[in-house]
PDB file of C-alpha atoms in Angstrom:
ATOM      1  CA  UNK W1220       7.394  -7.736   4.444  1.00  0.00           C
ATOM      2  CA  UNK W1221       4.405  -9.300   5.844  1.00  0.00           C
ATOM      3  CA  UNK W1222       1.482  -9.458   3.242  1.00  0.00           C
ATOM      4  CA  UNK W1223      -0.537 -12.005   5.375  1.00  0.00           C
ATOM      5  CA  UNK W1224      -1.231 -10.591   8.788  1.00  0.00           C
ATOM      6  CA  UNK W1225      -3.311  -7.550   7.366  1.00  0.00           C
ATOM      7  CA  UNK W1226      -6.110  -9.837   5.948  1.00  0.00           C
ATOM      8  CA  UNK W1227      -6.948 -11.226   9.433  1.00  0.00           C
ATOM      9  CA  UNK W1228      -8.478  -7.852  10.560  1.00  0.00           C
ATOM     10  CA  UNK W1229     -11.084  -7.701   7.794  1.00  0.00           C
ATOM     11  CA  UNK W1230     -14.012  -9.107   6.586  1.00  0.00           C
ATOM     12  CA  UNK W1231     -13.819 -12.330   4.672  1.00  0.00           C
ATOM     13  CA  UNK W1232     -15.827 -10.955   1.685  1.00  0.00           C
ATOM     14  CA  UNK W1233     -14.938  -7.752   0.194  1.00  0.00           C
ATOM     15  CA  UNK W1234     -17.561  -4.999  -0.847  1.00  0.00           C
ATOM     16  CA  UNK W1235     -18.620  -4.558  -4.417  1.00  0.00           C
ATOM     17  CA  UNK W1236     -16.488  -1.608  -4.830  1.00  0.00           C
ATOM     18  CA  UNK W1237     -13.345  -3.916  -5.366  1.00  0.00           C
ATOM     19  CA  UNK W1238     -14.747  -5.061  -8.728  1.00  0.00           C
ATOM     20  CA  UNK W1239     -15.903  -1.738  -9.689  1.00  0.00           C
ATOM     21  CA  UNK W1240     -12.682  -0.140  -8.974  1.00  0.00           C
ATOM     22  CA  UNK W1241     -11.005  -2.870 -10.974  1.00  0.00           C
ATOM     23  CA  UNK W1242     -12.915  -2.301 -13.992  1.00  0.00           C
ATOM     24  CA  UNK W1243     -12.716   1.435 -13.962  1.00  0.00           C
ATOM     25  CA  UNK W1244      -9.180   1.230 -13.536  1.00  0.00           C
ATOM     26  CA  UNK W1245      -8.807  -1.122 -16.348  1.00  0.00           C
ATOM     27  CA  UNK W1246     -10.591   1.291 -18.531  1.00  0.00           C
ATOM     28  CA  UNK W1247      -8.600   4.152 -17.546  1.00  0.00           C
ATOM     29  CA  UNK W1248      -5.260   2.056 -18.344  1.00  0.00           C
ATOM     30  CA  UNK W1249      -6.778   1.078 -21.575  1.00  0.00           C
ATOM     31  CA  UNK W1250      -7.238   4.791 -22.540  1.00  0.00           C
ATOM     32  CA  UNK W1251      -3.718   5.586 -21.528  1.00  0.00           C
ATOM     33  CA  UNK W1252      -2.222   2.801 -23.514  1.00  0.00           C
ATOM     34  CA  UNK W1253      -4.436   3.370 -26.416  1.00  0.00           C
ATOM     35  CA  UNK W1254      -3.259   6.892 -26.761  1.00  0.00           C
ATOM     36  CA  UNK W1255       0.449   5.947 -26.465  1.00  0.00           C
ATOM     37  CA  UNK W1256      -0.106   3.751 -29.208  1.00  0.00           C
ATOM     38  CA  UNK W1257      -1.587   6.326 -31.332  1.00  0.00           C
ATOM     39  CA  UNK W1258       0.931   8.898 -30.533  1.00  0.00           C
ATOM     40  CA  UNK W1259       3.900   6.563 -30.916  1.00  0.00           C
ATOM     41  CA  UNK W1260       2.722   5.628 -34.522  1.00  0.00           C
ATOM     42  CA  UNK W1261       2.003   9.115 -35.521  1.00  0.00           C
ATOM     43  CA  UNK W1262       5.668   9.689 -34.424  1.00  0.00           C
ATOM     44  CA  UNK W1263       6.818   6.797 -36.395  1.00  0.00           C
ATOM     45  CA  UNK W1264       5.806   8.206 -39.645  1.00  0.00           C
ATOM     46  CA  UNK W1265       5.879  11.757 -38.710  1.00  0.00           C
ATOM     47  CA  UNK W1266       2.202  12.291 -38.666  1.00  0.00           C
ATOM     48  CA  UNK W1267       1.055  15.767 -37.477  1.00  0.00           C
ATOM     49  CA  UNK W1268       4.569  16.820 -36.634  1.00  0.00           C
ATOM     50  CA  UNK W1269       4.845  14.341 -33.691  1.00  0.00           C
ATOM     51  CA  UNK W1270       8.127  13.009 -32.388  1.00  0.00           C
ATOM     52  CA  UNK W1271       9.072  10.204 -30.210  1.00  0.00           C
ATOM     53  CA  UNK W1272      10.326  12.504 -27.568  1.00  0.00           C
ATOM     54  CA  UNK W1273       8.096  12.832 -24.402  1.00  0.00           C
ATOM     55  CA  UNK W1274       6.209   9.683 -25.674  1.00  0.00           C
ATOM     56  CA  UNK W1275       5.577   8.329 -22.083  1.00  0.00           C
ATOM     57  CA  UNK W1276       2.429   8.498 -19.908  1.00  0.00           C
ATOM     58  CA  UNK W1277       3.066  12.134 -18.730  1.00  0.00           C
ATOM     59  CA  UNK W1278       3.027  12.905 -22.456  1.00  0.00           C
ATOM     60  CA  UNK W1279      -0.106  11.398 -22.825  1.00  0.00           C
ATOM     61  CA  UNK W1280      -1.739  13.297 -19.871  1.00  0.00           C
ATOM     62  CA  UNK W1281      -0.559  16.731 -21.643  1.00  0.00           C
ATOM     63  CA  UNK W1282      -2.067  15.465 -24.937  1.00  0.00           C
ATOM     64  CA  UNK W1283      -5.298  14.820 -22.965  1.00  0.00           C
ATOM     65  CA  UNK W1284      -5.234  17.972 -21.116  1.00  0.00           C
ATOM     66  CA  UNK W1285      -4.788  20.060 -24.444  1.00  0.00           C
ATOM     67  CA  UNK W1286      -8.112  18.610 -25.681  1.00  0.00           C
ATOM     68  CA  UNK W1287     -11.585  20.322 -25.320  1.00  0.00           C
ATOM     69  CA  UNK W1288     -12.804  19.709 -22.028  1.00  0.00           C
ATOM     70  CA  UNK W1289      -9.207  18.307 -21.401  1.00  0.00           C
ATOM     71  CA  UNK W1290      -9.206  18.992 -17.372  1.00  0.00           C
ATOM     72  CA  UNK W1291     -12.451  16.789 -17.115  1.00  0.00           C
ATOM     73  CA  UNK W1292     -11.393  13.985 -19.318  1.00  0.00           C
ATOM     74  CA  UNK W1293      -7.859  14.012 -17.518  1.00  0.00           C
ATOM     75  CA  UNK W1294      -9.718  13.984 -14.218  1.00  0.00           C
ATOM     76  CA  UNK W1295     -11.602  10.982 -15.148  1.00  0.00           C
ATOM     77  CA  UNK W1296      -8.519   9.372 -16.128  1.00  0.00           C
ATOM     78  CA  UNK W1297      -6.578  10.094 -13.096  1.00  0.00           C
ATOM     79  CA  UNK W1298      -9.719   8.729 -10.997  1.00  0.00           C
ATOM     80  CA  UNK W1299      -9.607   5.815 -13.001  1.00  0.00           C
ATOM     81  CA  UNK W1300      -5.766   5.230 -12.342  1.00  0.00           C
ATOM     82  CA  UNK W1301      -6.428   5.696  -8.625  1.00  0.00           C
ATOM     83  CA  UNK W1302      -9.009   2.856  -8.697  1.00  0.00           C
ATOM     84  CA  UNK W1303      -6.259   0.628 -10.398  1.00  0.00           C
ATOM     85  CA  UNK W1304      -4.048   1.445  -8.024  1.00  0.00           C
ATOM     86  CA  UNK W1305      -6.281   0.578  -5.167  1.00  0.00           C
ATOM     87  CA  UNK W1306      -7.227  -2.686  -6.846  1.00  0.00           C
ATOM     88  CA  UNK W1307      -3.650  -3.678  -7.108  1.00  0.00           C
ATOM     89  CA  UNK W1308      -2.951  -3.074  -3.567  1.00  0.00           C
ATOM     90  CA  UNK W1309      -5.924  -4.925  -2.301  1.00  0.00           C
ATOM     91  CA  UNK W1310      -4.535  -7.972  -4.370  1.00  0.00           C
ATOM     92  CA  UNK W1311      -1.355  -7.574  -2.807  1.00  0.00           C
ATOM     93  CA  UNK W1312      -2.251  -6.902   0.898  1.00  0.00           C
ATOM     94  CA  UNK W1313      -5.636  -8.594   1.012  1.00  0.00           C
ATOM     95  CA  UNK W1314      -4.815 -11.751  -1.113  1.00  0.00           C
ATOM     96  CA  UNK W1315      -8.003 -11.752  -3.111  1.00  0.00           C
ATOM     97  CA  UNK W1316      -6.304 -13.814  -5.704  1.00  0.00           C
ATOM     98  CA  UNK W1317      -5.467 -16.384  -3.137  1.00  0.00           C
ATOM     99  CA  UNK W1318      -1.630 -16.353  -4.201  1.00  0.00           C
ATOM    100  CA  UNK W1319      -0.824 -17.559  -0.816  1.00  0.00           C
ATOM    101  CA  UNK W1320       2.031 -16.833   1.443  1.00  0.00           C
ATOM    102  CA  UNK W1321       4.905 -19.158  -0.167  1.00  0.00           C
ATOM    103  CA  UNK W1322       8.028 -17.790  -2.157  1.00  0.00           C
ATOM    104  CA  UNK W1323       6.029 -17.646  -5.397  1.00  0.00           C
ATOM    105  CA  UNK W1324       2.912 -15.969  -4.046  1.00  0.00           C
ATOM    106  CA  UNK W1325       4.734 -13.377  -2.106  1.00  0.00           C
ATOM    107  CA  UNK W1326       6.593 -12.567  -5.297  1.00  0.00           C
ATOM    108  CA  UNK W1327       3.389 -12.148  -7.174  1.00  0.00           C
ATOM    109  CA  UNK W1328       1.630 -10.131  -4.402  1.00  0.00           C
ATOM    110  CA  UNK W1329       4.863  -7.889  -4.196  1.00  0.00           C
ATOM    111  CA  UNK W1330       4.433  -7.351  -8.169  1.00  0.00           C
ATOM    112  CA  UNK W1331       0.750  -6.248  -7.435  1.00  0.00           C
ATOM    113  CA  UNK W1332       2.070  -3.934  -4.725  1.00  0.00           C
ATOM    114  CA  UNK W1333       4.812  -2.352  -7.206  1.00  0.00           C
ATOM    115  CA  UNK W1334       2.159  -1.952  -9.702  1.00  0.00           C
ATOM    116  CA  UNK W1335      -0.295  -0.253  -7.580  1.00  0.00           C
ATOM    117  CA  UNK W1336       2.400   2.113  -6.350  1.00  0.00           C
ATOM    118  CA  UNK W1337       3.367   2.992  -9.807  1.00  0.00           C
ATOM    119  CA  UNK W1338      -0.032   3.708 -10.946  1.00  0.00           C
ATOM    120  CA  UNK W1339      -0.474   5.853  -7.507  1.00  0.00           C
ATOM    121  CA  UNK W1340       2.109   8.178  -8.749  1.00  0.00           C
ATOM    122  CA  UNK W1341       0.874   8.229 -11.955  1.00  0.00           C
ATOM    123  CA  UNK W1342      -2.634   9.130 -10.643  1.00  0.00           C
ATOM    124  CA  UNK W1343      -0.806  11.747  -8.510  1.00  0.00           C
ATOM    125  CA  UNK W1344       0.965  13.433 -11.514  1.00  0.00           C
ATOM    126  CA  UNK W1345      -2.065  13.595 -13.725  1.00  0.00           C
ATOM    127  CA  UNK W1346      -4.169  15.012 -10.753  1.00  0.00           C
ATOM    128  CA  UNK W1347      -1.200  17.911 -10.623  1.00  0.00           C
ATOM    129  CA  UNK W1348      -1.949  18.565 -14.279  1.00  0.00           C
ATOM    130  CA  UNK W1349      -5.551  18.847 -13.609  1.00  0.00           C
ATOM    131  CA  UNK W1350      -5.202  21.360 -11.012  1.00  0.00           C
ATOM    132  CA  UNK W1351      -2.742  23.466 -13.148  1.00  0.00           C
ATOM    133  CA  UNK W1352       0.955  22.357 -12.052  1.00  0.00           C
ATOM    134  CA  UNK W1353       3.049  20.791 -14.882  1.00  0.00           C
ATOM    135  CA  UNK W1354       4.893  19.008 -12.305  1.00  0.00           C
ATOM    136  CA  UNK W1355       8.750  17.863 -12.647  1.00  0.00           C
ATOM    137  CA  UNK W1356      10.686  17.619 -15.625  1.00  0.00           C
ATOM    138  CA  UNK W1357       8.956  14.206 -16.781  1.00  0.00           C
ATOM    139  CA  UNK W1358       9.455  10.455 -16.165  1.00  0.00           C
ATOM    140  CA  UNK W1359      12.466  10.064 -18.165  1.00  0.00           C
ATOM    141  CA  UNK W1360      14.486  13.096 -16.361  1.00  0.00           C
ATOM    142  CA  UNK W1361      13.411  11.775 -13.023  1.00  0.00           C
ATOM    143  CA  UNK W1362      14.617   8.424 -13.755  1.00  0.00           C
ATOM    144  CA  UNK W1363      17.932   9.894 -14.926  1.00  0.00           C
ATOM    145  CA  UNK W1364      18.377  12.022 -11.622  1.00  0.00           C
ATOM    146  CA  UNK W1365      17.751   8.701  -9.746  1.00  0.00           C
ATOM    147  CA  UNK W1366      20.193   6.636 -11.912  1.00  0.00           C
ATOM    148  CA  UNK W1367      22.868   9.501 -11.421  1.00  0.00           C
ATOM    149  CA  UNK W1368      22.463   9.376  -7.548  1.00  0.00           C
ATOM    150  CA  UNK W1369      22.743   5.362  -7.485  1.00  0.00           C
ATOM    151  CA  UNK W1370      25.912   5.691  -9.546  1.00  0.00           C
ATOM    152  CA  UNK W1371      27.476   8.121  -7.286  1.00  0.00           C
ATOM    153  CA  UNK W1372      27.110   5.267  -4.595  1.00  0.00           C
ATOM    154  CA  UNK W1373      29.377   2.288  -3.799  1.00  0.00           C
ATOM    155  CA  UNK W1374      28.656  -0.328  -6.393  1.00  0.00           C
ATOM    156  CA  UNK W1375      26.372   1.922  -8.084  1.00  0.00           C
ATOM    157  CA  UNK W1376      27.125   0.545 -11.523  1.00  0.00           C
ATOM    158  CA  UNK W1377      26.267  -2.937 -10.244  1.00  0.00           C
ATOM    159  CA  UNK W1378      22.918  -1.798  -8.845  1.00  0.00           C
ATOM    160  CA  UNK W1379      21.806  -0.034 -11.943  1.00  0.00           C
ATOM    161  CA  UNK W1380      22.871  -3.167 -13.950  1.00  0.00           C
ATOM    162  CA  UNK W1381      20.890  -5.116 -11.609  1.00  0.00           C
ATOM    163  CA  UNK W1382      17.584  -2.875 -12.024  1.00  0.00           C
ATOM    164  CA  UNK W1383      18.328  -3.182 -15.710  1.00  0.00           C
ATOM    165  CA  UNK W1384      18.174  -6.914 -15.485  1.00  0.00           C
ATOM    166  CA  UNK W1385      14.992  -6.867 -13.342  1.00  0.00           C
ATOM    167  CA  UNK W1386      13.183  -4.586 -15.847  1.00  0.00           C
ATOM    168  CA  UNK W1387      14.495  -7.022 -18.662  1.00  0.00           C
ATOM    169  CA  UNK W1388      13.005  -9.764 -16.567  1.00  0.00           C
ATOM    170  CA  UNK W1389       9.894  -8.214 -16.177  1.00  0.00           C
ATOM    171  CA  UNK W1390       9.719  -7.775 -20.028  1.00  0.00           C
ATOM    172  CA  UNK W1391      10.470 -11.329 -20.736  1.00  0.00           C
ATOM    173  CA  UNK W1392       7.704 -12.274 -18.332  1.00  0.00           C
ATOM    174  CA  UNK W1393       5.213 -10.239 -20.417  1.00  0.00           C
ATOM    175  CA  UNK W1394       6.270 -11.934 -23.421  1.00  0.00           C
ATOM    176  CA  UNK W1395       6.051 -15.337 -21.810  1.00  0.00           C
ATOM    177  CA  UNK W1396       2.453 -14.481 -20.491  1.00  0.00           C
ATOM    178  CA  UNK W1397       1.692 -13.695 -24.064  1.00  0.00           C
ATOM    179  CA  UNK W1398       3.115 -17.008 -25.734  1.00  0.00           C
ATOM    180  CA  UNK W1399       1.736 -19.358 -22.834  1.00  0.00           C
ATOM    181  CA  UNK W1400      -1.660 -17.913 -23.027  1.00  0.00           C
ATOM    182  CA  UNK W1401      -1.591 -16.996 -19.304  1.00  0.00           C
ATOM    183  CA  UNK W1402      -2.727 -13.563 -20.162  1.00  0.00           C
ATOM    184  CA  UNK W1403      -6.432 -14.898 -20.734  1.00  0.00           C
ATOM    185  CA  UNK W1404      -6.325 -16.883 -17.294  1.00  0.00           C
ATOM    186  CA  UNK W1405      -9.155 -14.820 -15.784  1.00  0.00           C
ATOM    187  CA  UNK W1406     -10.834 -13.702 -18.656  1.00  0.00           C
ATOM    188  CA  UNK W1407     -14.137 -15.328 -19.580  1.00  0.00           C
ATOM    189  CA  UNK W1408     -13.311 -15.972 -23.431  1.00  0.00           C
ATOM    190  CA  UNK W1409     -16.608 -17.944 -23.631  1.00  0.00           C
ATOM    191  CA  UNK W1410     -18.637 -14.991 -23.093  1.00  0.00           C
ATOM    192  CA  UNK W1411     -17.184 -13.096 -25.957  1.00  0.00           C
ATOM    193  CA  UNK W1412     -19.055 -13.272 -29.271  1.00  0.00           C
ATOM    194  CA  UNK W1413     -17.639 -15.960 -31.606  1.00  0.00           C
ATOM    195  CA  UNK W1414     -16.964 -13.523 -34.586  1.00  0.00           C
ATOM    196  CA  UNK W1415     -14.890 -11.295 -32.065  1.00  0.00           C
ATOM    197  CA  UNK W1416     -13.032 -13.735 -29.877  1.00  0.00           C
ATOM    198  CA  UNK W1417     -10.125 -14.677 -32.308  1.00  0.00           C
ATOM    199  CA  UNK W1418      -9.387 -11.150 -32.981  1.00  0.00           C
ATOM    200  CA  UNK W1419      -9.556 -10.050 -29.085  1.00  0.00           C
ATOM    201  CA  UNK W1420      -7.407 -12.996 -28.327  1.00  0.00           C
ATOM    202  CA  UNK W1421      -4.617 -12.166 -30.771  1.00  0.00           C
ATOM    203  CA  UNK W1422      -4.792  -8.362 -29.917  1.00  0.00           C
ATOM    204  CA  UNK W1423      -3.980  -9.395 -26.484  1.00  0.00           C
ATOM    205  CA  UNK W1424      -1.092 -11.664 -27.394  1.00  0.00           C
ATOM    206  CA  UNK W1425       0.219  -8.744 -29.763  1.00  0.00           C
ATOM    207  CA  UNK W1426      -0.176  -6.214 -27.006  1.00  0.00           C
ATOM    208  CA  UNK W1427       1.692  -8.159 -24.213  1.00  0.00           C
ATOM    209  CA  UNK W1428       4.467  -8.921 -26.679  1.00  0.00           C
ATOM    210  CA  UNK W1429       4.730  -5.104 -27.674  1.00  0.00           C
ATOM    211  CA  UNK W1430       4.574  -4.273 -23.980  1.00  0.00           C
ATOM    212  CA  UNK W1431       7.378  -6.887 -23.150  1.00  0.00           C
ATOM    213  CA  UNK W1432       9.694  -5.573 -26.077  1.00  0.00           C
ATOM    214  CA  UNK W1433       9.222  -2.034 -24.427  1.00  0.00           C
ATOM    215  CA  UNK W1434      10.230  -3.045 -20.905  1.00  0.00           C
ATOM    216  CA  UNK W1435      13.138  -5.112 -22.348  1.00  0.00           C
ATOM    217  CA  UNK W1436      14.497  -1.878 -24.298  1.00  0.00           C
ATOM    218  CA  UNK W1437      14.091   0.217 -20.889  1.00  0.00           C
ATOM    219  CA  UNK W1438      16.223  -2.520 -19.189  1.00  0.00           C
ATOM    220  CA  UNK W1439      18.739  -2.444 -21.789  1.00  0.00           C
ATOM    221  CA  UNK W1440      19.137   1.397 -21.541  1.00  0.00           C
ATOM    222  CA  UNK W1441      19.822   0.893 -17.815  1.00  0.00           C
ATOM    223  CA  UNK W1442      22.393  -1.633 -18.416  1.00  0.00           C
ATOM    224  CA  UNK W1443      24.011   0.437 -20.940  1.00  0.00           C
ATOM    225  CA  UNK W1444      23.973   3.402 -18.345  1.00  0.00           C
ATOM    226  CA  UNK W1445      25.449   1.196 -15.895  1.00  0.00           C
ATOM    227  CA  UNK W1446      28.204   0.111 -18.365  1.00  0.00           C
ATOM    228  CA  UNK W1447      29.148   3.777 -19.464  1.00  0.00           C
ATOM    229  CA  UNK W1448      28.360   5.055 -16.043  1.00  0.00           C
ATOM    230  CA  UNK W1449      26.152   7.606 -17.745  1.00  0.00           C
ATOM    231  CA  UNK W1450      23.038   8.521 -16.283  1.00  0.00           C
ATOM    232  CA  UNK W1451      21.657   9.923 -19.649  1.00  0.00           C
ATOM    233  CA  UNK W1452      21.493   6.684 -21.075  1.00  0.00           C
ATOM    234  CA  UNK W1453      18.847   5.653 -18.872  1.00  0.00           C
ATOM    235  CA  UNK W1454      15.189   6.498 -19.656  1.00  0.00           C
ATOM    236  CA  UNK W1455      11.490   5.494 -19.843  1.00  0.00           C
ATOM    237  CA  UNK W1456       9.260   4.474 -22.835  1.00  0.00           C
ATOM    238  CA  UNK W1457      10.135   7.638 -24.775  1.00  0.00           C
ATOM    239  CA  UNK W1458      13.826   6.708 -24.743  1.00  0.00           C
ATOM    240  CA  UNK W1459      12.843   3.081 -25.799  1.00  0.00           C
ATOM    241  CA  UNK W1460      10.943   4.719 -28.742  1.00  0.00           C
ATOM    242  CA  UNK W1461      13.892   6.728 -29.604  1.00  0.00           C
ATOM    243  CA  UNK W1462      15.945   3.897 -29.655  1.00  0.00           C
ATOM    244  CA  UNK W1463      13.704   1.873 -31.900  1.00  0.00           C
ATOM    245  CA  UNK W1464      13.542   5.033 -34.250  1.00  0.00           C
ATOM    246  CA  UNK W1465      17.357   5.120 -34.720  1.00  0.00           C
ATOM    247  CA  UNK W1466      17.555   1.445 -35.596  1.00  0.00           C
ATOM    248  CA  UNK W1467      17.311   0.096 -39.123  1.00  0.00           C
ATOM    249  CA  UNK W1468      13.871   0.617 -40.625  1.00  0.00           C
ATOM    250  CA  UNK W1469      13.265   2.289 -37.235  1.00  0.00           C
ATOM    251  CA  UNK W1470      10.039   3.722 -38.259  1.00  0.00           C
ATOM    252  CA  UNK W1471       8.505   0.434 -39.361  1.00  0.00           C
ATOM    253  CA  UNK W1472       9.760  -0.916 -35.939  1.00  0.00           C
ATOM    254  CA  UNK W1473       8.423   1.681 -33.893  1.00  0.00           C
ATOM    255  CA  UNK W1474       5.003   1.665 -36.003  1.00  0.00           C
ATOM    256  CA  UNK W1475       4.690  -2.081 -35.184  1.00  0.00           C
ATOM    257  CA  UNK W1476       5.509  -1.542 -31.346  1.00  0.00           C
ATOM    258  CA  UNK W1477       2.956   1.427 -31.484  1.00  0.00           C
ATOM    259  CA  UNK W1478       0.256  -0.708 -32.779  1.00  0.00           C
ATOM    260  CA  UNK W1479       0.881  -3.431 -30.298  1.00  0.00           C
ATOM    261  CA  UNK W1480       0.606  -1.120 -27.308  1.00  0.00           C
ATOM    262  CA  UNK W1481      -2.587   0.003 -28.988  1.00  0.00           C
ATOM    263  CA  UNK W1482      -3.875  -3.619 -29.100  1.00  0.00           C
ATOM    264  CA  UNK W1483      -2.744  -3.777 -25.292  1.00  0.00           C
ATOM    265  CA  UNK W1484      -4.958  -0.827 -24.453  1.00  0.00           C
ATOM    266  CA  UNK W1485      -7.801  -2.350 -26.445  1.00  0.00           C
ATOM    267  CA  UNK W1486      -7.207  -5.698 -24.486  1.00  0.00           C
ATOM    268  CA  UNK W1487      -7.508  -3.680 -21.076  1.00  0.00           C
ATOM    269  CA  UNK W1488     -11.100  -2.744 -22.225  1.00  0.00           C
ATOM    270  CA  UNK W1489     -11.955  -6.658 -22.863  1.00  0.00           C
ATOM    271  CA  UNK W1490     -10.274  -7.368 -19.444  1.00  0.00           C
ATOM    272  CA  UNK W1491     -12.674  -4.738 -17.777  1.00  0.00           C
ATOM    273  CA  UNK W1492     -15.785  -6.301 -19.695  1.00  0.00           C
ATOM    274  CA  UNK W1493     -14.999  -9.878 -19.249  1.00  0.00           C
ATOM    275  CA  UNK W1494     -12.286 -10.659 -16.507  1.00  0.00           C
ATOM    276  CA  UNK W1495     -13.341 -12.267 -13.340  1.00  0.00           C
ATOM    277  CA  UNK W1496     -12.415  -9.957 -10.403  1.00  0.00           C
ATOM    278  CA  UNK W1497     -11.953 -11.962  -7.206  1.00  0.00           C
ATOM    279  CA  UNK W1498     -13.068  -9.912  -4.003  1.00  0.00           C
ATOM    280  CA  UNK W1499     -12.739 -12.747  -1.767  1.00  0.00           C
ATOM    281  CA  UNK W1500      -9.806 -12.449   0.685  1.00  0.00           C
TER     282      UNK W1500
END
């Protein structure tokens, strides 16, 4: 996949819209993760009759839609996710983060492209809800359908297992970013008020660790599906939450991860305010 040739046909300096899209997109992502954290915490301790089922981004969209002026609110979130997707795609194809064309750089840019596509599909699903369509059965069921189809192919179990390992790798990378401080790389921490800086930095670290744990659990469930040749074992964040809930002290484990995801959402607002957004290709 050639990501370098495209940038030769565009101006060297991108318009200001790249920065605006990035900030609006980060705020929308923050809203989604804060709500995931809140709903997961409520499910952990059965507050308001909530359960861990359907605690994924589609579930969050349904929650937003059920609120007063829900269609308007969800439309704003959907527009923000479109902006986030476009920002990630500009990072991938225009290389405004200057990752280069070596193996490491191409890997990072492919990661940006993957993120852009994922959030683009999320935005599409949320816009369908705004327009009155409930969409498909949800993210978990669509994953299971995909896994079921892969398992029927030659070497299907190995492929599903490899996908699981890749997902675990993403989770470990999130935890590495948290522990190494790389999650602060482009954030202007010097501009944050001193009395808030330590709390904000800590919330970001906790948030990335929690997100890494969820990715790791999703990867584990994919590997379990591969080993048992059972597509129903695979799933997304709601399946990961259910797995935590069934463990010893599951409510406390799920509650801790939920608080971490809420912290991740808060840190997205911090990034929207203080991150340096590169617009030069």
